[in-house]
Short mmCIF file of C-alpha atoms in Angstrom, two decimals:
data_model
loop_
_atom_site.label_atom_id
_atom_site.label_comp_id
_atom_site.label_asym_id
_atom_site.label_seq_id
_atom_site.Cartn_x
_atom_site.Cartn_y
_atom_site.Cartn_z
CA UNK A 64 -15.30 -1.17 42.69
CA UNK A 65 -16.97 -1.46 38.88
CA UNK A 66 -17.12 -5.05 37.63
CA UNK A 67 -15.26 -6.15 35.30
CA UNK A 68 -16.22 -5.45 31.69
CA UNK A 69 -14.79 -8.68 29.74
CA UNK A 70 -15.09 -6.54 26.42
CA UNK A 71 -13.48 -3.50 27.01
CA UNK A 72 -10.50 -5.62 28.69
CA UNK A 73 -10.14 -7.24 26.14
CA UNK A 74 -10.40 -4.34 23.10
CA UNK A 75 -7.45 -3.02 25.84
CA UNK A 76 -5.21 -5.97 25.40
CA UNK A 77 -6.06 -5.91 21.57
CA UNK A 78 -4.91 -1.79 21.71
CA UNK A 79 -1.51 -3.06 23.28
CA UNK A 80 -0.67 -6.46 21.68
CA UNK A 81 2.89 -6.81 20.14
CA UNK A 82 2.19 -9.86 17.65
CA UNK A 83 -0.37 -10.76 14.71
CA UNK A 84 -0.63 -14.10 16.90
CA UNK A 85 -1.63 -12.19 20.26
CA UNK A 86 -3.76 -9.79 18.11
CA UNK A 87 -6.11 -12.69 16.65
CA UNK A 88 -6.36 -14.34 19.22
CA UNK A 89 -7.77 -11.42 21.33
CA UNK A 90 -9.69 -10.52 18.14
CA UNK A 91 -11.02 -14.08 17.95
CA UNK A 92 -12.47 -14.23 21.74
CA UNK A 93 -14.20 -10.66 20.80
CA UNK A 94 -15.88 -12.20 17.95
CA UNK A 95 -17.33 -15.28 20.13
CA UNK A 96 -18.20 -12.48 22.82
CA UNK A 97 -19.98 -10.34 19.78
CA UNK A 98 -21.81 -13.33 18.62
CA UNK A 99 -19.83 -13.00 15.97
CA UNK A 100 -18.82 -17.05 14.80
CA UNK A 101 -22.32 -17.69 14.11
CA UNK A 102 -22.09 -15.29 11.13
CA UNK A 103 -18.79 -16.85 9.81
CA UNK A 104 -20.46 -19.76 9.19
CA UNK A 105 -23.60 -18.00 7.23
CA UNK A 106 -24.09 -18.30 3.44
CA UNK A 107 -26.75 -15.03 3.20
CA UNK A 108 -24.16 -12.20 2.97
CA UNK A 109 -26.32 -10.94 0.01
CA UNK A 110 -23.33 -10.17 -1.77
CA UNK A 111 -22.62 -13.06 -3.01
CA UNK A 112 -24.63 -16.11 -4.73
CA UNK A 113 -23.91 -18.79 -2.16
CA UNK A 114 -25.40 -21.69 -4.46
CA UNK A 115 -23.75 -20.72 -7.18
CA UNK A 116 -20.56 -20.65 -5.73
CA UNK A 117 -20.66 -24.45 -4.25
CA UNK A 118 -21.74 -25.77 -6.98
CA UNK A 119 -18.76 -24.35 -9.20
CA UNK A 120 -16.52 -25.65 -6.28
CA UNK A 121 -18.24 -28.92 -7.30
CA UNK A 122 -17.60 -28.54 -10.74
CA UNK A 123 -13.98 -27.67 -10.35
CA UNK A 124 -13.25 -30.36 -7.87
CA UNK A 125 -15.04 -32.86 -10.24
CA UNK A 126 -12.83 -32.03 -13.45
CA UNK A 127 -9.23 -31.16 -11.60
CA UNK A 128 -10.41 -35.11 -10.19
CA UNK A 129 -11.34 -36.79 -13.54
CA UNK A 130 -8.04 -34.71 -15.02
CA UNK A 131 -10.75 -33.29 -17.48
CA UNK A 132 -8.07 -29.64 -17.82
CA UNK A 133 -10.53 -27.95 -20.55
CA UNK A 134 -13.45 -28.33 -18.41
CA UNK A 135 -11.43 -27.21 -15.55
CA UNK A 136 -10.11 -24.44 -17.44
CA UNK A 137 -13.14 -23.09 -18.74
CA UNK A 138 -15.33 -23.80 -15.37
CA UNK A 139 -12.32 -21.41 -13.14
CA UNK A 140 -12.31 -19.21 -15.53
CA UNK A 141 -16.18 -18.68 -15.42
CA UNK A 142 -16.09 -18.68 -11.67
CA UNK A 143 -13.22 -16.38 -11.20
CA UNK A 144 -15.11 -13.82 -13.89
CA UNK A 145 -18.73 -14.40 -11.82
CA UNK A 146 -17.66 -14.32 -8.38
CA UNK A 147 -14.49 -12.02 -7.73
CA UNK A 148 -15.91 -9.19 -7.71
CA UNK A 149 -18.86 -10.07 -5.35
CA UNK A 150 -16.31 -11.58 -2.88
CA UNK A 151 -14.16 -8.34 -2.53
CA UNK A 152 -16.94 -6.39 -1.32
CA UNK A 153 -15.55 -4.69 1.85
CA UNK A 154 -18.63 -5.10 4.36
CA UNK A 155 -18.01 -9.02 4.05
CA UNK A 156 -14.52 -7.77 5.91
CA UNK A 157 -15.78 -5.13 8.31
CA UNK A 158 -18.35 -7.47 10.20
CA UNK A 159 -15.91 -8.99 12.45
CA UNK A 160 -12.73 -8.12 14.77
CA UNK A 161 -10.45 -10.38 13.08
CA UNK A 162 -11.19 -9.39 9.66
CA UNK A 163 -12.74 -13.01 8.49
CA UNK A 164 -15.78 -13.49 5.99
CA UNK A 165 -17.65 -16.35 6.36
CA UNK A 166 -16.43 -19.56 5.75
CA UNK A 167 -17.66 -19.95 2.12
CA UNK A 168 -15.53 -16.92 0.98
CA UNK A 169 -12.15 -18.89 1.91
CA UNK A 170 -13.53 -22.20 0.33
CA UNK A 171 -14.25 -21.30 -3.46
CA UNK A 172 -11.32 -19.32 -3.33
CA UNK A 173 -9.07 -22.58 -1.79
CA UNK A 174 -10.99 -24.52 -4.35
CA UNK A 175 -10.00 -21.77 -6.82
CA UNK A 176 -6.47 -22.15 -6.13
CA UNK A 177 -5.91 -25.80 -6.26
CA UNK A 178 -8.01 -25.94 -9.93
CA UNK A 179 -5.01 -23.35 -10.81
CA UNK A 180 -2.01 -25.52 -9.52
CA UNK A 181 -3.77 -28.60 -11.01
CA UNK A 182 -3.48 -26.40 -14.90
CA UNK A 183 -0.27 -25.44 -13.95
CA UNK A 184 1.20 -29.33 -13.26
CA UNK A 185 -1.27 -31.56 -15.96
CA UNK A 186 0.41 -33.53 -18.52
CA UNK A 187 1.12 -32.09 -21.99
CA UNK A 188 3.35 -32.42 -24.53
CA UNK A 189 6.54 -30.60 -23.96
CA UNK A 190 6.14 -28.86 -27.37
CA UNK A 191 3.09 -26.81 -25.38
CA UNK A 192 4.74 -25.43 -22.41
CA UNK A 193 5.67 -21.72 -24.30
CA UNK A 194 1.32 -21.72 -24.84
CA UNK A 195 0.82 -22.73 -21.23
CA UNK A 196 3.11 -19.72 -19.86
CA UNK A 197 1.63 -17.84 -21.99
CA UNK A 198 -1.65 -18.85 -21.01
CA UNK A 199 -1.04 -17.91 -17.18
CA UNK A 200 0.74 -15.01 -18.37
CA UNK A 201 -2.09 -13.55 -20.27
CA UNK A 202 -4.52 -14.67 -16.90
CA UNK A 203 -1.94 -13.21 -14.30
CA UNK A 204 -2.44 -9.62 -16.75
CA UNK A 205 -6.07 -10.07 -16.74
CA UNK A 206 -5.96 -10.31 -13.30
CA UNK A 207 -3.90 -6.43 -12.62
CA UNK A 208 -1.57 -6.52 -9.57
CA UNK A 209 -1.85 -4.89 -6.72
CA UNK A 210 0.52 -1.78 -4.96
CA UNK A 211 1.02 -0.89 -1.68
CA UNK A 212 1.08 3.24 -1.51
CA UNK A 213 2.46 5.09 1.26
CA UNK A 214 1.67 8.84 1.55
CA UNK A 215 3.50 11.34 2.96
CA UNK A 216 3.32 12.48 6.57
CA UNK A 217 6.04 13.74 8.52
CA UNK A 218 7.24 11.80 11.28
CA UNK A 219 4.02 10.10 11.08
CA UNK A 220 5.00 8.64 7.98
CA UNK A 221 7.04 6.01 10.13
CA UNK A 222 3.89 4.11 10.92
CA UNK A 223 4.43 2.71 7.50
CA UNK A 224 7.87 0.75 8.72
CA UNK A 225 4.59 -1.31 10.98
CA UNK A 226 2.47 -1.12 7.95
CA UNK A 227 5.25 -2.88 5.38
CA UNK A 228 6.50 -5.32 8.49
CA UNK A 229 2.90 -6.72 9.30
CA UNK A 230 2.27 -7.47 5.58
CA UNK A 231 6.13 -8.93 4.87
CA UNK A 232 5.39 -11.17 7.97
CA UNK A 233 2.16 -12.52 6.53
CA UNK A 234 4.10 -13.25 3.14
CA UNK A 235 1.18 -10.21 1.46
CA UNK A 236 3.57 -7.64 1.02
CA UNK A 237 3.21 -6.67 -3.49
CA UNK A 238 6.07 -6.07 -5.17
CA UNK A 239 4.47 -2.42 -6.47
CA UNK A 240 6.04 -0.15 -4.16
CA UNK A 241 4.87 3.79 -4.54
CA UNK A 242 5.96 6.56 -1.97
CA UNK A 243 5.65 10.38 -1.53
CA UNK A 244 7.68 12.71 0.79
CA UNK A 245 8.18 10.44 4.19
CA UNK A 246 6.59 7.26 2.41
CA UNK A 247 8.77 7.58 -0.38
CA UNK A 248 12.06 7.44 1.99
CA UNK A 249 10.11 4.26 3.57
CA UNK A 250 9.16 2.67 0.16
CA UNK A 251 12.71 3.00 -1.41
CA UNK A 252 14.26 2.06 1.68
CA UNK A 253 12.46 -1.59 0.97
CA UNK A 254 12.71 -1.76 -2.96
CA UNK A 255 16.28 -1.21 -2.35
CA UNK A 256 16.83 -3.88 0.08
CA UNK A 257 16.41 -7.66 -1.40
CA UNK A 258 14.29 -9.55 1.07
CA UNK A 259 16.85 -11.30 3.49
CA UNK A 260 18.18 -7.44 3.89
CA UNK A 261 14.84 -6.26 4.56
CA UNK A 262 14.00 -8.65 7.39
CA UNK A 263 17.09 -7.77 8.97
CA UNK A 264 16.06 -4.79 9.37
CA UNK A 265 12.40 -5.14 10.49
CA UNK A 266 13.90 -7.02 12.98
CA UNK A 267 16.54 -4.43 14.07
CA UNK A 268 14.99 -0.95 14.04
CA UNK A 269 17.82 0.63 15.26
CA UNK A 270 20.31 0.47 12.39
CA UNK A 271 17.66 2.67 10.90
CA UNK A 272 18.99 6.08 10.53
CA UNK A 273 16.49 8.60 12.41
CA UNK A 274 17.53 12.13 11.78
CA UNK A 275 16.01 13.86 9.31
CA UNK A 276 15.69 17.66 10.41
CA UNK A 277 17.76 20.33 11.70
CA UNK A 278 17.17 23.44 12.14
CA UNK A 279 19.28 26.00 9.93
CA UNK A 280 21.40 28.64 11.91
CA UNK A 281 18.76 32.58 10.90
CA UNK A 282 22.03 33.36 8.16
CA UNK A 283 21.48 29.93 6.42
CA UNK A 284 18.00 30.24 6.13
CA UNK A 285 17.73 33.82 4.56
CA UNK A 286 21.12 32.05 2.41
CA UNK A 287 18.91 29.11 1.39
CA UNK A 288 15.64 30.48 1.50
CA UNK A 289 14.60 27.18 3.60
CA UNK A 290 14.28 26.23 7.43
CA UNK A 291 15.87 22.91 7.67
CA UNK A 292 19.01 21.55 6.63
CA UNK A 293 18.84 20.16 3.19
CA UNK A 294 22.44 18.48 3.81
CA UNK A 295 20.65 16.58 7.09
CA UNK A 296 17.90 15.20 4.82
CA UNK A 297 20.65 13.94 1.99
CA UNK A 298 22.25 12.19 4.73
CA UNK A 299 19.41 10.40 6.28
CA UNK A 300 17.84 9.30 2.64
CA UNK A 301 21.31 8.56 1.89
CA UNK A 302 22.06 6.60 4.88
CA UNK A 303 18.04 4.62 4.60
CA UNK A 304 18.56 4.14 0.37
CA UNK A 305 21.85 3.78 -0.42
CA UNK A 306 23.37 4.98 -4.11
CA UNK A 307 21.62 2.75 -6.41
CA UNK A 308 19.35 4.08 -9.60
CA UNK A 309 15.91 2.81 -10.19
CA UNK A 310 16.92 0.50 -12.95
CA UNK A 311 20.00 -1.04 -10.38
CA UNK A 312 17.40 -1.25 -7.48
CA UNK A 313 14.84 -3.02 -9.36
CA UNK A 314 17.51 -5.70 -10.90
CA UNK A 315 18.56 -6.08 -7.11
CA UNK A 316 15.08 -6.81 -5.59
CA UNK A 317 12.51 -7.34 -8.14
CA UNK A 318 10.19 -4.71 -6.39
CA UNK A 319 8.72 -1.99 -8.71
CA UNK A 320 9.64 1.03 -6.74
CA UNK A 321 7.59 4.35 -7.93
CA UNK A 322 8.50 7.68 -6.02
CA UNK A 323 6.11 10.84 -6.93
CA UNK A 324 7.81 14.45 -7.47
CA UNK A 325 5.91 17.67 -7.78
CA UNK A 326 7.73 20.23 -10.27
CA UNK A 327 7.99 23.80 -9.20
CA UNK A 328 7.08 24.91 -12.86
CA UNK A 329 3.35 26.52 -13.45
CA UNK A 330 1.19 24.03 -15.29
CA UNK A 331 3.76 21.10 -15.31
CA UNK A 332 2.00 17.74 -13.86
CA UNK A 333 3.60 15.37 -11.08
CA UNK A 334 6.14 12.85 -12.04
CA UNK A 335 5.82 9.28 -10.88
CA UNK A 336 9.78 8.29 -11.24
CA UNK A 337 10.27 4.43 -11.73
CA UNK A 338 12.63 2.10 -13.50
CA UNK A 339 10.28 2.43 -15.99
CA UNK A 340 10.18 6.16 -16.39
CA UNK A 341 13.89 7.33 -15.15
CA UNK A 342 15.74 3.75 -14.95
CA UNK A 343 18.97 6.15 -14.50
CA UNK A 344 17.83 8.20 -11.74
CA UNK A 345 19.23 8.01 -8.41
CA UNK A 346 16.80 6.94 -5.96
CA UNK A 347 18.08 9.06 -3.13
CA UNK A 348 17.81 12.50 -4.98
CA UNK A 349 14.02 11.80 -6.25
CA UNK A 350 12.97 10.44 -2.72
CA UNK A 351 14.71 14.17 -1.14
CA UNK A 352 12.85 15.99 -3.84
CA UNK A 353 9.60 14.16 -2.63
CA UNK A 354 10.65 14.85 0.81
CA UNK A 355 11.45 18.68 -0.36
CA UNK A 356 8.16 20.80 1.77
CA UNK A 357 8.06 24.34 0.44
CA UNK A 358 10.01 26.83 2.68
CA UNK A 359 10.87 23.53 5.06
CA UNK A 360 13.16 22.77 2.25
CA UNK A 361 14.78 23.99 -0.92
CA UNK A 362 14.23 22.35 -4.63
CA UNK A 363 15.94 19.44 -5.82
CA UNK A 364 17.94 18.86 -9.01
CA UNK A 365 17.72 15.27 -10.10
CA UNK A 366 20.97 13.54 -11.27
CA UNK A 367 21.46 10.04 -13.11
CA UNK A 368 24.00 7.50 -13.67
CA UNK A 369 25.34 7.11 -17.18
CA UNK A 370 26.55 3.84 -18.48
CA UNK A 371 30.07 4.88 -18.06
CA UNK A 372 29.33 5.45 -14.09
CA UNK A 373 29.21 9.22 -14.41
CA UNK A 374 26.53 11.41 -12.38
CA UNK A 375 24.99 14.05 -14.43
CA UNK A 376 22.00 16.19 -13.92
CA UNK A 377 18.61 14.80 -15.12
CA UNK A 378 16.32 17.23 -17.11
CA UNK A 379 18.88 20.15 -16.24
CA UNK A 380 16.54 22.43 -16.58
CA UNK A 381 13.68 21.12 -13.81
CA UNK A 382 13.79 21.09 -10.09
CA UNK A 383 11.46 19.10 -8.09
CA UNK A 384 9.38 19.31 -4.70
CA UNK A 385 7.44 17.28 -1.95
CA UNK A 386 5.59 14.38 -4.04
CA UNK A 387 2.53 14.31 -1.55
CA UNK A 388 1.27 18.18 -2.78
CA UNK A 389 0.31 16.82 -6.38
CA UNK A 390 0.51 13.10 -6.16
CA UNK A 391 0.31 11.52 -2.30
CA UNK A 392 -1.64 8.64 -4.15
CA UNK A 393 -0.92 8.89 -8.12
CA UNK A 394 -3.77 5.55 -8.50
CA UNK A 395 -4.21 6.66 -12.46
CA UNK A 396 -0.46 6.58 -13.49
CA UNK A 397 0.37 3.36 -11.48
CA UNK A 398 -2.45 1.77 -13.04
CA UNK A 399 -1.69 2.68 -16.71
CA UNK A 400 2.59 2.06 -15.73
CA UNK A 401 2.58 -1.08 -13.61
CA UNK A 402 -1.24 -2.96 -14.55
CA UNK A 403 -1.82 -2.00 -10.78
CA UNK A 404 -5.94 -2.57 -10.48
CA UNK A 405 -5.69 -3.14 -6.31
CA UNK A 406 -4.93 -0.25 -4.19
CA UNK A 407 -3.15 -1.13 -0.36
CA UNK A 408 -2.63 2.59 0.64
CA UNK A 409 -0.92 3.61 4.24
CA UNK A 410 -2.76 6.74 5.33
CA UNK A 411 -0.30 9.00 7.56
CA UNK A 412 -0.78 12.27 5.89
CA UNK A 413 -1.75 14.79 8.75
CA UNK A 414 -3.53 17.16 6.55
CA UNK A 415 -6.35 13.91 5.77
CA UNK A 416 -6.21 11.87 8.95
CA UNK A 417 -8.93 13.85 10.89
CA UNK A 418 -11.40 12.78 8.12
CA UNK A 419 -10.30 9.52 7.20
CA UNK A 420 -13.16 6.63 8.52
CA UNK A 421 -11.96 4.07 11.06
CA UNK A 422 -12.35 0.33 9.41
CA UNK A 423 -15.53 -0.21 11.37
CA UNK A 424 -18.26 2.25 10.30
CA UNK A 425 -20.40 4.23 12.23
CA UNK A 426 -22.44 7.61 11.83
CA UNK A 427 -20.20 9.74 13.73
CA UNK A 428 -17.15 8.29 11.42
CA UNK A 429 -18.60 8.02 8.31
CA UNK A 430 -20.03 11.65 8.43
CA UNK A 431 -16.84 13.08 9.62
CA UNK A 432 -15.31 11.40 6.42
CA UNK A 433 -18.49 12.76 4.34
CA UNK A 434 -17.78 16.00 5.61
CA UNK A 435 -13.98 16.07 4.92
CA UNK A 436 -15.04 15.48 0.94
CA UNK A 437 -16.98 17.78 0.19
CA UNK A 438 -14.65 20.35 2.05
CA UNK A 439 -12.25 19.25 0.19
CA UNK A 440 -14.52 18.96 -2.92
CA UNK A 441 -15.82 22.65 -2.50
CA UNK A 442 -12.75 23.88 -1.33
CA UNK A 443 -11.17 22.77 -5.01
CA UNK A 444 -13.97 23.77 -6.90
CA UNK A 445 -13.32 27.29 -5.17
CA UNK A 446 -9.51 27.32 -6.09
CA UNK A 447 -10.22 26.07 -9.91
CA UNK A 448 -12.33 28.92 -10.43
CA UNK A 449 -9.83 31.50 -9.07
CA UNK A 450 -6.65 30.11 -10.91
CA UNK A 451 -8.67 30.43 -14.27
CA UNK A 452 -8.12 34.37 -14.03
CA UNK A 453 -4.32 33.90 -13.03
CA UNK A 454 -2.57 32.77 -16.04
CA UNK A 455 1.08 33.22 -14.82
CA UNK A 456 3.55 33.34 -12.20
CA UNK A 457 4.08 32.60 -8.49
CA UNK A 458 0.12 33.00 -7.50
CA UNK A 459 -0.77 30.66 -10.27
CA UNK A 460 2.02 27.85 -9.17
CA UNK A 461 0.42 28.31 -5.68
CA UNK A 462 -2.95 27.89 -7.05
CA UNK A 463 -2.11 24.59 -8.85
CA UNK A 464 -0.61 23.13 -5.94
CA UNK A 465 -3.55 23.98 -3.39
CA UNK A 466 -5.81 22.80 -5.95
CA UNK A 467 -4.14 19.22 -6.25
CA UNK A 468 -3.65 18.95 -2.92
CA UNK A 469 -7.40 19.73 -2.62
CA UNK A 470 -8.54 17.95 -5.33
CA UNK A 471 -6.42 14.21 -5.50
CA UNK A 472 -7.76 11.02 -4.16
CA UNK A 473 -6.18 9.96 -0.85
CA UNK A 474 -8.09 6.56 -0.07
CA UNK A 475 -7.70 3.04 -2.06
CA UNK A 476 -9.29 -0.13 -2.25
CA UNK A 477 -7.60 -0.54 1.72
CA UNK A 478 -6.87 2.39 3.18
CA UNK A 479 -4.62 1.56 6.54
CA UNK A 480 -4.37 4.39 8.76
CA UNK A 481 -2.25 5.06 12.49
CA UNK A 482 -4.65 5.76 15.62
CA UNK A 483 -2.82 9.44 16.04
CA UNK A 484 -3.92 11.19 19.53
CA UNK A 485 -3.92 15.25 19.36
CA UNK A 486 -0.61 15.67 21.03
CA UNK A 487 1.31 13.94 18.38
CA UNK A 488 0.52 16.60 16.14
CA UNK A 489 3.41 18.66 17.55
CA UNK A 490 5.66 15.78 16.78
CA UNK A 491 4.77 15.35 13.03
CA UNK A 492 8.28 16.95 12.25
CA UNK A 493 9.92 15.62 14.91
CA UNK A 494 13.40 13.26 14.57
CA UNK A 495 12.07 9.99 16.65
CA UNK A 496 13.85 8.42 19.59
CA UNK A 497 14.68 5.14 19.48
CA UNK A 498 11.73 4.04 21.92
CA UNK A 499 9.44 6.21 19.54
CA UNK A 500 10.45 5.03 15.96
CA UNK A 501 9.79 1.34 17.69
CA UNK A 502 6.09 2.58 18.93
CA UNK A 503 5.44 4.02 15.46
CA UNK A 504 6.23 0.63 14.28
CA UNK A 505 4.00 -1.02 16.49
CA UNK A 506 1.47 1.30 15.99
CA UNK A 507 1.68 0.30 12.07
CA UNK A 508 1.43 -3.22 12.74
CA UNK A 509 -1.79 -3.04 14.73
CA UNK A 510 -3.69 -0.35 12.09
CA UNK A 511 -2.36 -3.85 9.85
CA UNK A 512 -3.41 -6.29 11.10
CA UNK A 513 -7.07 -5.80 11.11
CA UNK A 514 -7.41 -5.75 7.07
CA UNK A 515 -4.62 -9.10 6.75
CA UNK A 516 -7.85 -11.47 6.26
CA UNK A 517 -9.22 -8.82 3.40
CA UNK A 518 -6.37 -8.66 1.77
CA UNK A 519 -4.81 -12.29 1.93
CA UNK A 520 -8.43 -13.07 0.15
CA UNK A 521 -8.64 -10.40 -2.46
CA UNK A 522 -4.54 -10.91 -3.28
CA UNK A 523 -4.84 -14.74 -3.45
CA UNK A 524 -5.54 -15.65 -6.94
CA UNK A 525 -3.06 -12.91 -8.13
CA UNK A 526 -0.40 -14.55 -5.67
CA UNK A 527 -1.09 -17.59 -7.21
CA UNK A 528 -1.08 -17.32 -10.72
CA UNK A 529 2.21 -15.48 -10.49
CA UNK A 530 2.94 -17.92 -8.34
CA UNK A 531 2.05 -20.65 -11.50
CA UNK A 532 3.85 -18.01 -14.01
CA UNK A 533 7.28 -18.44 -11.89
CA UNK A 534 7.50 -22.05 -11.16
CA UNK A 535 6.54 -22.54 -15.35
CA UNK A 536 9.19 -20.57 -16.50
CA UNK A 537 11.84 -21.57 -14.04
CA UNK A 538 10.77 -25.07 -15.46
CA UNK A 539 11.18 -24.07 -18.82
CA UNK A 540 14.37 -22.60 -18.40
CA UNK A 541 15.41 -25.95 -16.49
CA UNK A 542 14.66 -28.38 -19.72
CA UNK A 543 16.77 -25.99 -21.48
#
């Protein structure tokens, strides 16, 4: 008989817990084993000035208490521009099991908070309320927002359904959605559903629809020059999305849905569809064109929705392809369309798994994801260099796709990512069972819930000040 290692039974029951309760607490008897609750209460980081930080709490509990607002004003304003970006540093994160900083972190920015609600709710004349909204407006835009991306990945891409339910049960999930191939069926699949909808079905996995692929009879394939069914994959993003355009699906949730197309045209650049950029666009048709894999599947003619309720092609002229080959993370064009400035990204793409670093770092992990870079740094640099003597035609196209898929970013601020054993590679374009879609689920929750504590904390004064920017207006429009 071996004895009984307390710590590896326990990182088992972690591996196999079903709730974000059962997690921590595992998580938090790991960290006492580690020696970890000592550090939590540390002020010597050395990321962060620990005295200047209390004694701004000071200052900030000392004017929201005397009601002295432009003191408090300036003094959270000067704390907020000193400190954030000291705070979000993600070592203070990777230290312990659960994902908590020390204690200091979650004080200034509780201390942060209330100064906020205390602006938001002090006495003024009613002839300033327009300045004060526009005040938190202006702060809330300073501030950026924060998107949750999903990338593309096959069957593996339903790891994200455990990835969107962990942070819409901790109350962290944003409202910028952005998707590519099998994230973008998941993302518009929740910015099409308003919240009571969604939870629904988080909580019932099997009204889900789960077939995606079939197989195309030899005739059909040479017919369509593609191996699946393009009529299966209508009806399952059909079925998951509904019929609603970007513009309609935004009015009905709120949530900024983006879904990324690659065109099939030399030189043209991936399209980041929104209500923003094609308001009239079905959702459906641009999440099958993200889903459309070269030779898997054939291109995709967008349609929209006129005003009078007709459908009619969109750019008649274009067809469109699998989102993830030029734009599995577009960070640039959400930032300049949305404000977006925080990066959540869901990692299931097989082609950068192998390389991506687990959240803890070591030397083994960290050079495997060294090494994948400059593979896939050299490896681009190789491909830019050939494509500049092929000016034209199908080589070229080729050449521009290999390059971007080469060449484009696919971590973000958090990068989330499955624990994927070797044998599910020959599932990655595989229609799940029932009992499968559920363990993908599961196994999104638990890749979660170690990064909830990073991201509660680096979300919070974002949450809040739209939080302040709501509850202002919906006053205003009350006195009205």
């Amino acid at each position: 008989m071996f004895p009984k290692n307390p710590r590896r039974d326990l990182l088992r029951q972690a591996e196999q817990a079903t709730s974000y309760t059962h997690w921590f607490d595992i998580a938090s008897r790991l960290d006492t084993l580690d020696g970890h609750d000592e550090w939590l209460e540390q002020e010597n980081a050395g990321f962060y000035d620990a005295s200047l930080m209390r004694q701004q709490m000071a200052d900030m509990a000392t004017a929201r208490t005397a009601g002295n607002w432009r003191l408090l004003e300036a003094t959270v304003t000067e704390s907020m521009f000193r400190n954030l970006p000291d705070i979000a540093a993600a070592p203070l994160y990777q230290f312990t099991h659960t994902g908590r900083t020390q204690r200091i972190v979650g004080l200034w920015l509780a201390e942060c908070e209330r100064a906020l609600e205390a602006l938001r709710d002090a006495p003024m004349p009613a002839a300033d309320a327009a300045q004060r909204i526009q005040r938190f407006a202006q702060a809330l835009k300073n501030a950026g927002r924060s998107s949750l991306l999903l990338s593309g990945g096959g069957a593996w891409g339903l790891y994200h359904l455990g990835v969107v339910r962990a942070l819409r049960r901790a109350n962290l999930l944003p409202s910028v959605l952005c998707g590519s191939s099998m994230g973008a069926i998941i993302a518009s699949g929740v910015a099409t559903r308003p919240l009571a909808e969604l939870d629904a079905m988080m909580d019932d996995p099997q009204t889900i629809h789960r077939v995606a692929v079939r197989l195309q009879s030899p005739g059909s394939m040479v017919r369509n020059g593609s191996v699946l069914s393009a009529a299966q994959l209508r009806e399952h993003v059909e079925q998951n999305v509904g019929g609603l355009t970007f513009a309609e699906a935004y009015q009905r949730t709120g949530l900024v849905l983006n879904v990324t197309v690659s065109p099939t045209r030399a030189r043209q650049k991936p399209r980041v569809l929104s209500h923003q950029t094609a308001p009239d666009v079905l959702v459906a048709d641009a999440t099958i064109a993200s889903c459309s894999l070269p030779a898997l599947f054939p291109p995709v003619q967008l349609r929209a929705r006129t005003s009078g309720g007709q459908i009619v092609p969109y750019l008649e002229n274009e067809t469109w392809l699998d989102g993830s080959l030029r734009g599995d993370l577009p960070l640039q064009r959400l930032a300049r369309l949305h404000n977006v400035n925080h990066f959540i990204v869901s990692q299931a793409n097989p082609f950068v798994l192998p390389f991506v670093s687990m959240r803890h770092h070591g030397p083994v992990r960290s050079s495997l994801r060294f090494a994948g870079s400059l593979v896939r740094a050299q490896t681009a640099a190789v491909i830019d260099e050939a494509r500049q003597h092929v000016h034209a035609g199908v080589a070229r196209n080729w050449m521009d796709t290999a390059h971007a898929l080469f060449g484009q970013p696919y971590h973000g601020d958090i990068t989330v990512h499955p624990r994927v054993m070797p044998q599910q590679y020959l599932k990655v374009m595989a229609n799940p069972s029932l009992a499968e879609l559920n363990e993908y689920i599961r196994g999104g929750q638990r890749a979660t819930w170690p990064w909830l504590e990073m991201i509660r904390h680096q979300t919070l004064l974002e949450r809040t000040l739209q939080r302040c920017v709501d509850t202002l207006r919906q006053r205003g429009a009350t006195d009205e």
